[in-house]
């Protein structure tokens, strides 16, 4: 094991993932190290670009800049690259959502097959948080190892960076210069600004991971978008009474504003069936407590309610983190406080770019990575643009919920009549058929057929193109990356091309097989 | 509920799935009905094509023939359309494999989180078989409903068909004629031809589903290809001591002959780690019993062994079912007894086509369906060909294992040097990194990182095309349908196009993200 001094220079040390993990763990415990430098000092302190922030935008941007022959430096306050995703956001969320899927299945199948009666004391939110907290440096270490060893990225981590001007950044007592800066400092949870939001027992997605030290027993989630739905589903699956308080109808604003109405209905019905109390068109007006949270006052369409709670999760949006550069740079921001950029990730300041969460929603990995690589390409003189109006999207309840393209309503508005392929078939009670039973919902297919999922494909009968795909189930999320790409080509994806593919039966989506059943129809009809 | 007489005519009755299910259940119990007819008698008894066999080949072929304006009749001995897949083959296999995945997880995580100590008495092979048997008419009913209601297919089910000549088939006392016949009668398990194979306690995939009436305690599986691996993994996951006896190295012959060596290694190592006893290069010479099976005599490279067993599964291949036409038609067969066809599914007899399992391997859904639709298109005068040399493929252990394109060895033979993108990284101990932790393996990522999976992308650095993809994990199987299609285009799929897609993080494959890390490299390097 390599022993490191304070402010160690690890350049060329060839650290293994196991060694990186020990370094990150000791840095995080406060026991050791200041800044950890992986910089080729022989090449001096000037770079083609400095990425301020080593999350996915900075890391992917730096990798591509280097692929193009440039020299990149990444500066990061945490002792690892990869950013908030593996530390507080998407990775723990996926761990919790997988636990939710398993625990939901246990509740659903209790007393059948090998499932004993469900025991809400068996699973613990605290234990899952502690498991994540104890093990999260594993992915962190992989990122550092990969960045240094496989990608050849230069970086200084475990240090606060301070932007001095459009060409100079100070970190760990050194000033580094570059021809370009890429601001990629991310986002954090935005507070709703209500009384009591600072009480112990009130958390956001990040402080949940960092600070939880007791087992929540009765939960209120404030918010109606992805974070609220995902964490609310998790808490309920563990067996905790959970209420979601949402200003608008659930999943109709914020991130997933363009969910197909039938898909949304399946998802929200499923949440209610599982016992989640959903208060829509309701506003949390005050969090009540006496030293710690005791409940939430809510204004509902039928009057004021008091919801008892020993745990409140705020899922009320995110704001840009600009501390390290706001004073030094006269940047233009959008109305919500995110750094304004154009399609090439250029800010209003010459040579200053921004990427990742700091430029605003969607707060998704592909946007973060691709905005970082777009900045890198632009800096290196390539003709790079990145548009993210038409994107695939997803969320978790106890299902993977994924969609891309147009909703049925949008398609009808655009094309007039449309053909749809849908499972369960339109108008049929989901309990009357086990379909779309598939990879991941086989046990339900033979026990609780109404739980197998929902899928819909929307086709413009004129062009025969697939214009929208919508799915709740398991195992189709990854497929939507490629389906969306096929749909986004200038030629689009016709139902006939789809039907000529080779399906891997039982696939989680029935799109290929059902398209084949309708292929060759001169006038497409729904099914 | 519609009440049906013997030999009922249900044409135009508009039966619901629930009504179909009652009919199928009573037909299957032997209580009621002879042939069930859904034929438009007003149009007479002559068709453009008769599909002999109502499995996926016949059903999809008939749907497409009808889409093209033709009149099709499907004849089927079982009381439902859909064939062996939902009755004895892929659907129960997927149910069992999903149970295997869940029970394997329980064994792996016992004593952690909410998982109690694993109890081999908790799960029962018999109970899962009985569950499937009791509920399988659900999918069957959906197929009948869909075929009649959504696809408008004419059919006679629950009757043996007898082919009289190349234009005439008799079923349920009626002779139907057609301009073309499509033979789609499927396959059944082939017996190895060893002493004792007829003993009670010796099963194949079909008789397991039909006949099992006791709980297997000690299991021997004979065979080394998909069926052996899939069912062996299931039996072991339930907690039963299981030995697989394979003539060659596991997964090197039969169906999946082209598995990448690293993928195969991950899969076979994983099976051994889970306690499956794998005897390779070994031949079962005799099944021993006294009224019922007691064990298997095996010739291994180190001598003869006797394996005690109260249950033996034969996974020794399949043979064509030709009973209904072999005497009447002077067909040409291939050396293994499958009906010989050309790329348009034409047999040696004018106007006689064949499709599905009866034409030989691969015994997969896409081949069955597409061969059926190719026959239909050919019959209707379209220029249709179907080649299935380059196909995506998959199997289950307790993982979904999926691959398409070239193995790394094949790619090296063809292109010289290749670039690979691999997780866990080449040469690294899988326990040293939680990656490729993803959707479906999140719990493992934080507990048993060596179990998260394996993935490899093989790239020809000259053309920058992705030429092979290989995956063991969860949730990527469906994606391979579309990835394979992208790779199979004349332009192929370059690493740069792959890297420009929008990934849905955490996706089950890391292909998009890692391609992006390598995109723009002038000379591609592996990672």
PDB file of C-alpha atoms in Angstrom, chain A residues 108-302:
ATOM      1  CA  UNK A 108     -46.996  -8.292  -2.638  1.00  0.00           C
ATOM      2  CA  UNK A 109     -46.106 -11.986  -2.461  1.00  0.00           C
ATOM      3  CA  UNK A 110     -46.001 -12.451   1.309  1.00  0.00           C
ATOM      4  CA  UNK A 111     -47.346 -15.809   2.321  1.00  0.00           C
ATOM      5  CA  UNK A 112     -46.845 -17.238  -1.176  1.00  0.00           C
ATOM      6  CA  UNK A 113     -43.917 -19.252  -2.532  1.00  0.00           C
ATOM      7  CA  UNK A 114     -40.870 -18.623  -0.312  1.00  0.00           C
ATOM      8  CA  UNK A 115     -42.018 -15.229   0.940  1.00  0.00           C
ATOM      9  CA  UNK A 116     -42.834 -15.109   4.667  1.00  0.00           C
ATOM     10  CA  UNK A 117     -45.294 -12.566   6.079  1.00  0.00           C
ATOM     11  CA  UNK A 118     -43.918  -9.077   5.493  1.00  0.00           C
ATOM     12  CA  UNK A 119     -42.198  -7.652   8.556  1.00  0.00           C
ATOM     13  CA  UNK A 120     -41.762  -3.858   8.531  1.00  0.00           C
ATOM     14  CA  UNK A 121     -39.106  -4.254  11.213  1.00  0.00           C
ATOM     15  CA  UNK A 122     -36.988  -6.452   8.940  1.00  0.00           C
ATOM     16  CA  UNK A 123     -35.890  -3.691   6.615  1.00  0.00           C
ATOM     17  CA  UNK A 124     -34.365  -0.445   7.745  1.00  0.00           C
ATOM     18  CA  UNK A 125     -33.952   2.840   5.926  1.00  0.00           C
ATOM     19  CA  UNK A 126     -31.095   3.677   8.279  1.00  0.00           C
ATOM     20  CA  UNK A 127     -29.313   0.409   7.576  1.00  0.00           C
ATOM     21  CA  UNK A 128     -29.511   0.958   3.806  1.00  0.00           C
ATOM     22  CA  UNK A 129     -28.230   4.512   4.194  1.00  0.00           C
ATOM     23  CA  UNK A 130     -25.400   3.277   6.394  1.00  0.00           C
ATOM     24  CA  UNK A 131     -24.578   0.518   3.915  1.00  0.00           C
ATOM     25  CA  UNK A 132     -24.337   3.053   1.142  1.00  0.00           C
ATOM     26  CA  UNK A 133     -22.312   5.459   3.262  1.00  0.00           C
ATOM     27  CA  UNK A 134     -19.857   2.760   4.291  1.00  0.00           C
ATOM     28  CA  UNK A 135     -19.372   1.393   0.789  1.00  0.00           C
ATOM     29  CA  UNK A 136     -19.684   4.402  -1.481  1.00  0.00           C
ATOM     30  CA  UNK A 137     -15.942   4.893  -1.714  1.00  0.00           C
ATOM     31  CA  UNK A 138     -15.845   1.728  -3.850  1.00  0.00           C
ATOM     32  CA  UNK A 139     -17.328   3.478  -6.902  1.00  0.00           C
ATOM     33  CA  UNK A 140     -15.401   6.629  -5.980  1.00  0.00           C
ATOM     34  CA  UNK A 141     -12.121   4.737  -6.051  1.00  0.00           C
ATOM     35  CA  UNK A 142     -13.008   3.241  -9.428  1.00  0.00           C
ATOM     36  CA  UNK A 143     -13.531   6.762 -10.828  1.00  0.00           C
ATOM     37  CA  UNK A 144     -10.169   7.984  -9.542  1.00  0.00           C
ATOM     38  CA  UNK A 145      -8.367   4.914 -10.788  1.00  0.00           C
ATOM     39  CA  UNK A 146     -10.036   5.091 -14.175  1.00  0.00           C
ATOM     40  CA  UNK A 147      -9.420   8.826 -14.524  1.00  0.00           C
ATOM     41  CA  UNK A 148      -5.734   8.568 -13.678  1.00  0.00           C
ATOM     42  CA  UNK A 149      -4.897   5.201 -15.160  1.00  0.00           C
ATOM     43  CA  UNK A 150      -7.187   4.652 -18.147  1.00  0.00           C
ATOM     44  CA  UNK A 151      -8.013   8.239 -19.139  1.00  0.00           C
ATOM     45  CA  UNK A 152      -4.777  10.023 -18.224  1.00  0.00           C
ATOM     46  CA  UNK A 153      -6.655  12.956 -16.715  1.00  0.00           C
ATOM     47  CA  UNK A 154      -4.726  15.398 -14.533  1.00  0.00           C
ATOM     48  CA  UNK A 155      -6.567  16.451 -11.400  1.00  0.00           C
ATOM     49  CA  UNK A 156      -6.351  17.923  -7.946  1.00  0.00           C
ATOM     50  CA  UNK A 157      -9.013  16.594  -5.592  1.00  0.00           C
ATOM     51  CA  UNK A 158      -9.921  17.132  -1.949  1.00  0.00           C
ATOM     52  CA  UNK A 159      -9.500  20.870  -2.318  1.00  0.00           C
ATOM     53  CA  UNK A 160     -11.692  23.941  -2.734  1.00  0.00           C
ATOM     54  CA  UNK A 161     -11.018  25.747  -5.997  1.00  0.00           C
ATOM     55  CA  UNK A 162     -11.265  29.502  -6.213  1.00  0.00           C
ATOM     56  CA  UNK A 163     -11.736  31.119  -9.610  1.00  0.00           C
ATOM     57  CA  UNK A 164      -9.666  34.299  -9.745  1.00  0.00           C
ATOM     58  CA  UNK A 165     -10.444  35.417 -13.280  1.00  0.00           C
ATOM     59  CA  UNK A 166     -11.479  33.922 -16.617  1.00  0.00           C
ATOM     60  CA  UNK A 167      -8.091  32.263 -17.002  1.00  0.00           C
ATOM     61  CA  UNK A 168      -6.902  31.552 -13.458  1.00  0.00           C
ATOM     62  CA  UNK A 169      -8.015  29.202 -10.717  1.00  0.00           C
ATOM     63  CA  UNK A 170      -6.367  28.749  -7.354  1.00  0.00           C
ATOM     64  CA  UNK A 171      -6.408  25.383  -5.600  1.00  0.00           C
ATOM     65  CA  UNK A 172      -4.422  24.096  -2.627  1.00  0.00           C
ATOM     66  CA  UNK A 173      -2.164  27.124  -2.624  1.00  0.00           C
ATOM     67  CA  UNK A 174      -1.328  27.016  -6.342  1.00  0.00           C
ATOM     68  CA  UNK A 175      -2.609  29.142  -9.163  1.00  0.00           C
ATOM     69  CA  UNK A 176      -3.313  27.237 -12.396  1.00  0.00           C
ATOM     70  CA  UNK A 177      -3.959  28.959 -15.708  1.00  0.00           C
ATOM     71  CA  UNK A 178      -5.752  27.869 -18.841  1.00  0.00           C
ATOM     72  CA  UNK A 179      -6.981  29.092 -22.193  1.00  0.00           C
ATOM     73  CA  UNK A 180     -10.494  28.105 -21.152  1.00  0.00           C
ATOM     74  CA  UNK A 181     -12.481  27.472 -18.006  1.00  0.00           C
ATOM     75  CA  UNK A 182     -15.362  25.020 -17.755  1.00  0.00           C
ATOM     76  CA  UNK A 183     -17.571  25.654 -14.742  1.00  0.00           C
ATOM     77  CA  UNK A 184     -19.029  22.327 -13.671  1.00  0.00           C
ATOM     78  CA  UNK A 185     -19.758  22.809 -10.005  1.00  0.00           C
ATOM     79  CA  UNK A 186     -23.138  21.128  -9.917  1.00  0.00           C
ATOM     80  CA  UNK A 187     -26.268  21.751  -7.930  1.00  0.00           C
ATOM     81  CA  UNK A 188     -27.710  21.203  -4.484  1.00  0.00           C
ATOM     82  CA  UNK A 189     -31.186  20.825  -3.063  1.00  0.00           C
ATOM     83  CA  UNK A 190     -33.186  24.040  -2.953  1.00  0.00           C
ATOM     84  CA  UNK A 191     -35.176  24.643   0.201  1.00  0.00           C
ATOM     85  CA  UNK A 192     -38.846  25.637  -0.069  1.00  0.00           C
ATOM     86  CA  UNK A 193     -38.435  28.540   2.357  1.00  0.00           C
ATOM     87  CA  UNK A 194     -41.027  27.511   4.925  1.00  0.00           C
ATOM     88  CA  UNK A 195     -40.980  27.664   8.699  1.00  0.00           C
ATOM     89  CA  UNK A 196     -39.335  24.666  10.323  1.00  0.00           C
ATOM     90  CA  UNK A 197     -37.355  23.516   7.288  1.00  0.00           C
ATOM     91  CA  UNK A 198     -34.167  23.666   9.363  1.00  0.00           C
ATOM     92  CA  UNK A 199     -35.459  21.366  12.105  1.00  0.00           C
ATOM     93  CA  UNK A 200     -33.621  18.153  12.888  1.00  0.00           C
ATOM     94  CA  UNK A 201     -35.497  15.407  11.102  1.00  0.00           C
ATOM     95  CA  UNK A 202     -35.899  17.453   7.894  1.00  0.00           C
ATOM     96  CA  UNK A 203     -33.710  16.121   5.093  1.00  0.00           C
ATOM     97  CA  UNK A 204     -33.024  16.457   1.412  1.00  0.00           C
ATOM     98  CA  UNK A 205     -31.565  13.709  -0.837  1.00  0.00           C
ATOM     99  CA  UNK A 206     -28.020  14.704   0.147  1.00  0.00           C
ATOM    100  CA  UNK A 207     -28.389  15.227   3.879  1.00  0.00           C
ATOM    101  CA  UNK A 208     -30.353  11.963   4.066  1.00  0.00           C
ATOM    102  CA  UNK A 209     -27.232  10.172   2.909  1.00  0.00           C
ATOM    103  CA  UNK A 210     -24.836  12.236   4.997  1.00  0.00           C
ATOM    104  CA  UNK A 211     -26.660  12.705   8.272  1.00  0.00           C
ATOM    105  CA  UNK A 212     -29.417  10.177   8.928  1.00  0.00           C
ATOM    106  CA  UNK A 213     -28.795   8.604  12.358  1.00  0.00           C
ATOM    107  CA  UNK A 214     -32.178   7.163  13.343  1.00  0.00           C
ATOM    108  CA  UNK A 215     -34.853   4.974  11.839  1.00  0.00           C
ATOM    109  CA  UNK A 216     -37.712   7.012  10.333  1.00  0.00           C
ATOM    110  CA  UNK A 217     -41.127   5.762  11.436  1.00  0.00           C
ATOM    111  CA  UNK A 218     -43.664   8.136   9.854  1.00  0.00           C
ATOM    112  CA  UNK A 219     -42.738  10.069   6.778  1.00  0.00           C
ATOM    113  CA  UNK A 220     -43.870  13.129   4.858  1.00  0.00           C
ATOM    114  CA  UNK A 221     -42.339  13.906   1.473  1.00  0.00           C
ATOM    115  CA  UNK A 222     -42.796  17.449   0.165  1.00  0.00           C
ATOM    116  CA  UNK A 223     -42.688  17.684  -3.619  1.00  0.00           C
ATOM    117  CA  UNK A 224     -44.371  16.072  -6.605  1.00  0.00           C
ATOM    118  CA  UNK A 225     -41.630  15.307  -9.078  1.00  0.00           C
ATOM    119  CA  UNK A 226     -38.988  12.603  -9.490  1.00  0.00           C
ATOM    120  CA  UNK A 227     -37.224  12.892  -6.138  1.00  0.00           C
ATOM    121  CA  UNK A 228     -40.505  12.868  -4.233  1.00  0.00           C
ATOM    122  CA  UNK A 229     -41.883   9.903  -6.162  1.00  0.00           C
ATOM    123  CA  UNK A 230     -38.697   7.869  -5.983  1.00  0.00           C
ATOM    124  CA  UNK A 231     -37.923   8.367  -2.306  1.00  0.00           C
ATOM    125  CA  UNK A 232     -41.579   8.170  -1.305  1.00  0.00           C
ATOM    126  CA  UNK A 233     -41.857   4.802  -3.064  1.00  0.00           C
ATOM    127  CA  UNK A 234     -38.737   3.606  -1.280  1.00  0.00           C
ATOM    128  CA  UNK A 235     -39.931   4.633   2.173  1.00  0.00           C
ATOM    129  CA  UNK A 236     -43.290   2.976   1.636  1.00  0.00           C
ATOM    130  CA  UNK A 237     -41.709  -0.236   0.349  1.00  0.00           C
ATOM    131  CA  UNK A 238     -39.695  -0.474   3.569  1.00  0.00           C
ATOM    132  CA  UNK A 239     -43.051  -0.466   5.320  1.00  0.00           C
ATOM    133  CA  UNK A 240     -43.247   3.106   6.612  1.00  0.00           C
ATOM    134  CA  UNK A 241     -46.457   5.133   6.472  1.00  0.00           C
ATOM    135  CA  UNK A 242     -45.671   7.744   3.826  1.00  0.00           C
ATOM    136  CA  UNK A 243     -47.517  10.824   2.605  1.00  0.00           C
ATOM    137  CA  UNK A 244     -46.479  12.815  -0.456  1.00  0.00           C
ATOM    138  CA  UNK A 245     -47.569  16.466  -0.513  1.00  0.00           C
ATOM    139  CA  UNK A 246     -47.545  17.871  -4.041  1.00  0.00           C
ATOM    140  CA  UNK A 247     -48.506  21.350  -5.256  1.00  0.00           C
ATOM    141  CA  UNK A 248     -49.790  20.016  -8.563  1.00  0.00           C
ATOM    142  CA  UNK A 249     -50.931  16.578  -9.700  1.00  0.00           C
ATOM    143  CA  UNK A 250     -48.094  14.125  -9.153  1.00  0.00           C
ATOM    144  CA  UNK A 251     -45.607  13.931 -12.022  1.00  0.00           C
ATOM    145  CA  UNK A 252     -47.177  16.693 -14.050  1.00  0.00           C
ATOM    146  CA  UNK A 253     -44.582  19.396 -13.469  1.00  0.00           C
ATOM    147  CA  UNK A 254     -40.879  19.692 -12.833  1.00  0.00           C
ATOM    148  CA  UNK A 255     -38.720  17.097 -14.566  1.00  0.00           C
ATOM    149  CA  UNK A 256     -41.153  14.657 -16.130  1.00  0.00           C
ATOM    150  CA  UNK A 257     -43.698  17.091 -17.487  1.00  0.00           C
ATOM    151  CA  UNK A 258     -44.372  15.112 -20.619  1.00  0.00           C
ATOM    152  CA  UNK A 259     -45.465  11.746 -19.283  1.00  0.00           C
ATOM    153  CA  UNK A 260     -48.118   9.991 -21.317  1.00  0.00           C
ATOM    154  CA  UNK A 261     -51.428  10.207 -19.462  1.00  0.00           C
ATOM    155  CA  UNK A 262     -51.953   6.420 -19.400  1.00  0.00           C
ATOM    156  CA  UNK A 263     -48.408   5.786 -18.229  1.00  0.00           C
ATOM    157  CA  UNK A 264     -48.747   8.377 -15.503  1.00  0.00           C
ATOM    158  CA  UNK A 265     -52.069   6.852 -14.451  1.00  0.00           C
ATOM    159  CA  UNK A 266     -50.536   3.384 -14.178  1.00  0.00           C
ATOM    160  CA  UNK A 267     -47.661   4.778 -12.127  1.00  0.00           C
ATOM    161  CA  UNK A 268     -49.715   6.914  -9.750  1.00  0.00           C
ATOM    162  CA  UNK A 269     -52.396   4.224  -9.327  1.00  0.00           C
ATOM    163  CA  UNK A 270     -49.605   1.786  -8.487  1.00  0.00           C
ATOM    164  CA  UNK A 271     -48.262   4.103  -5.814  1.00  0.00           C
ATOM    165  CA  UNK A 272     -51.687   4.499  -4.232  1.00  0.00           C
ATOM    166  CA  UNK A 273     -52.336   0.747  -4.399  1.00  0.00           C
ATOM    167  CA  UNK A 274     -49.138   0.266  -2.450  1.00  0.00           C
ATOM    168  CA  UNK A 275     -50.462   2.472   0.302  1.00  0.00           C
ATOM    169  CA  UNK A 276     -48.745   5.769  -0.396  1.00  0.00           C
ATOM    170  CA  UNK A 277     -50.935   8.655   0.664  1.00  0.00           C
ATOM    171  CA  UNK A 278     -50.767  11.235  -2.123  1.00  0.00           C
ATOM    172  CA  UNK A 279     -52.066  14.746  -1.375  1.00  0.00           C
ATOM    173  CA  UNK A 280     -52.204  16.624  -4.674  1.00  0.00           C
ATOM    174  CA  UNK A 281     -52.883  20.328  -5.152  1.00  0.00           C
ATOM    175  CA  UNK A 282     -51.660  20.703  -1.594  1.00  0.00           C
ATOM    176  CA  UNK A 283     -49.035  22.959  -0.054  1.00  0.00           C
ATOM    177  CA  UNK A 284     -46.881  22.299   2.974  1.00  0.00           C
ATOM    178  CA  UNK A 285     -47.167  25.570   4.855  1.00  0.00           C
ATOM    179  CA  UNK A 286     -45.130  24.832   7.976  1.00  0.00           C
ATOM    180  CA  UNK A 287     -42.951  22.109   9.420  1.00  0.00           C
ATOM    181  CA  UNK A 288     -43.766  21.769  13.086  1.00  0.00           C
ATOM    182  CA  UNK A 289     -41.416  20.631  15.817  1.00  0.00           C
ATOM    183  CA  UNK A 290     -40.054  21.157  19.256  1.00  0.00           C
ATOM    184  CA  UNK A 291     -36.345  20.587  18.919  1.00  0.00           C
ATOM    185  CA  UNK A 292     -37.044  18.070  16.175  1.00  0.00           C
ATOM    186  CA  UNK A 293     -39.696  17.518  13.562  1.00  0.00           C
ATOM    187  CA  UNK A 294     -43.126  16.405  14.751  1.00  0.00           C
ATOM    188  CA  UNK A 295     -45.242  16.988  11.681  1.00  0.00           C
ATOM    189  CA  UNK A 296     -46.208  19.091   8.708  1.00  0.00           C
ATOM    190  CA  UNK A 297     -49.080  21.503   8.297  1.00  0.00           C
ATOM    191  CA  UNK A 298     -50.624  21.151   4.867  1.00  0.00           C
ATOM    192  CA  UNK A 299     -53.151  23.268   3.047  1.00  0.00           C
ATOM    193  CA  UNK A 300     -55.259  20.891   0.955  1.00  0.00           C
ATOM    194  CA  UNK A 301     -58.216  21.619  -1.341  1.00  0.00           C
ATOM    195  CA  UNK A 302     -60.438  20.490   1.541  1.00  0.00           C
TER     196      UNK A 302
END
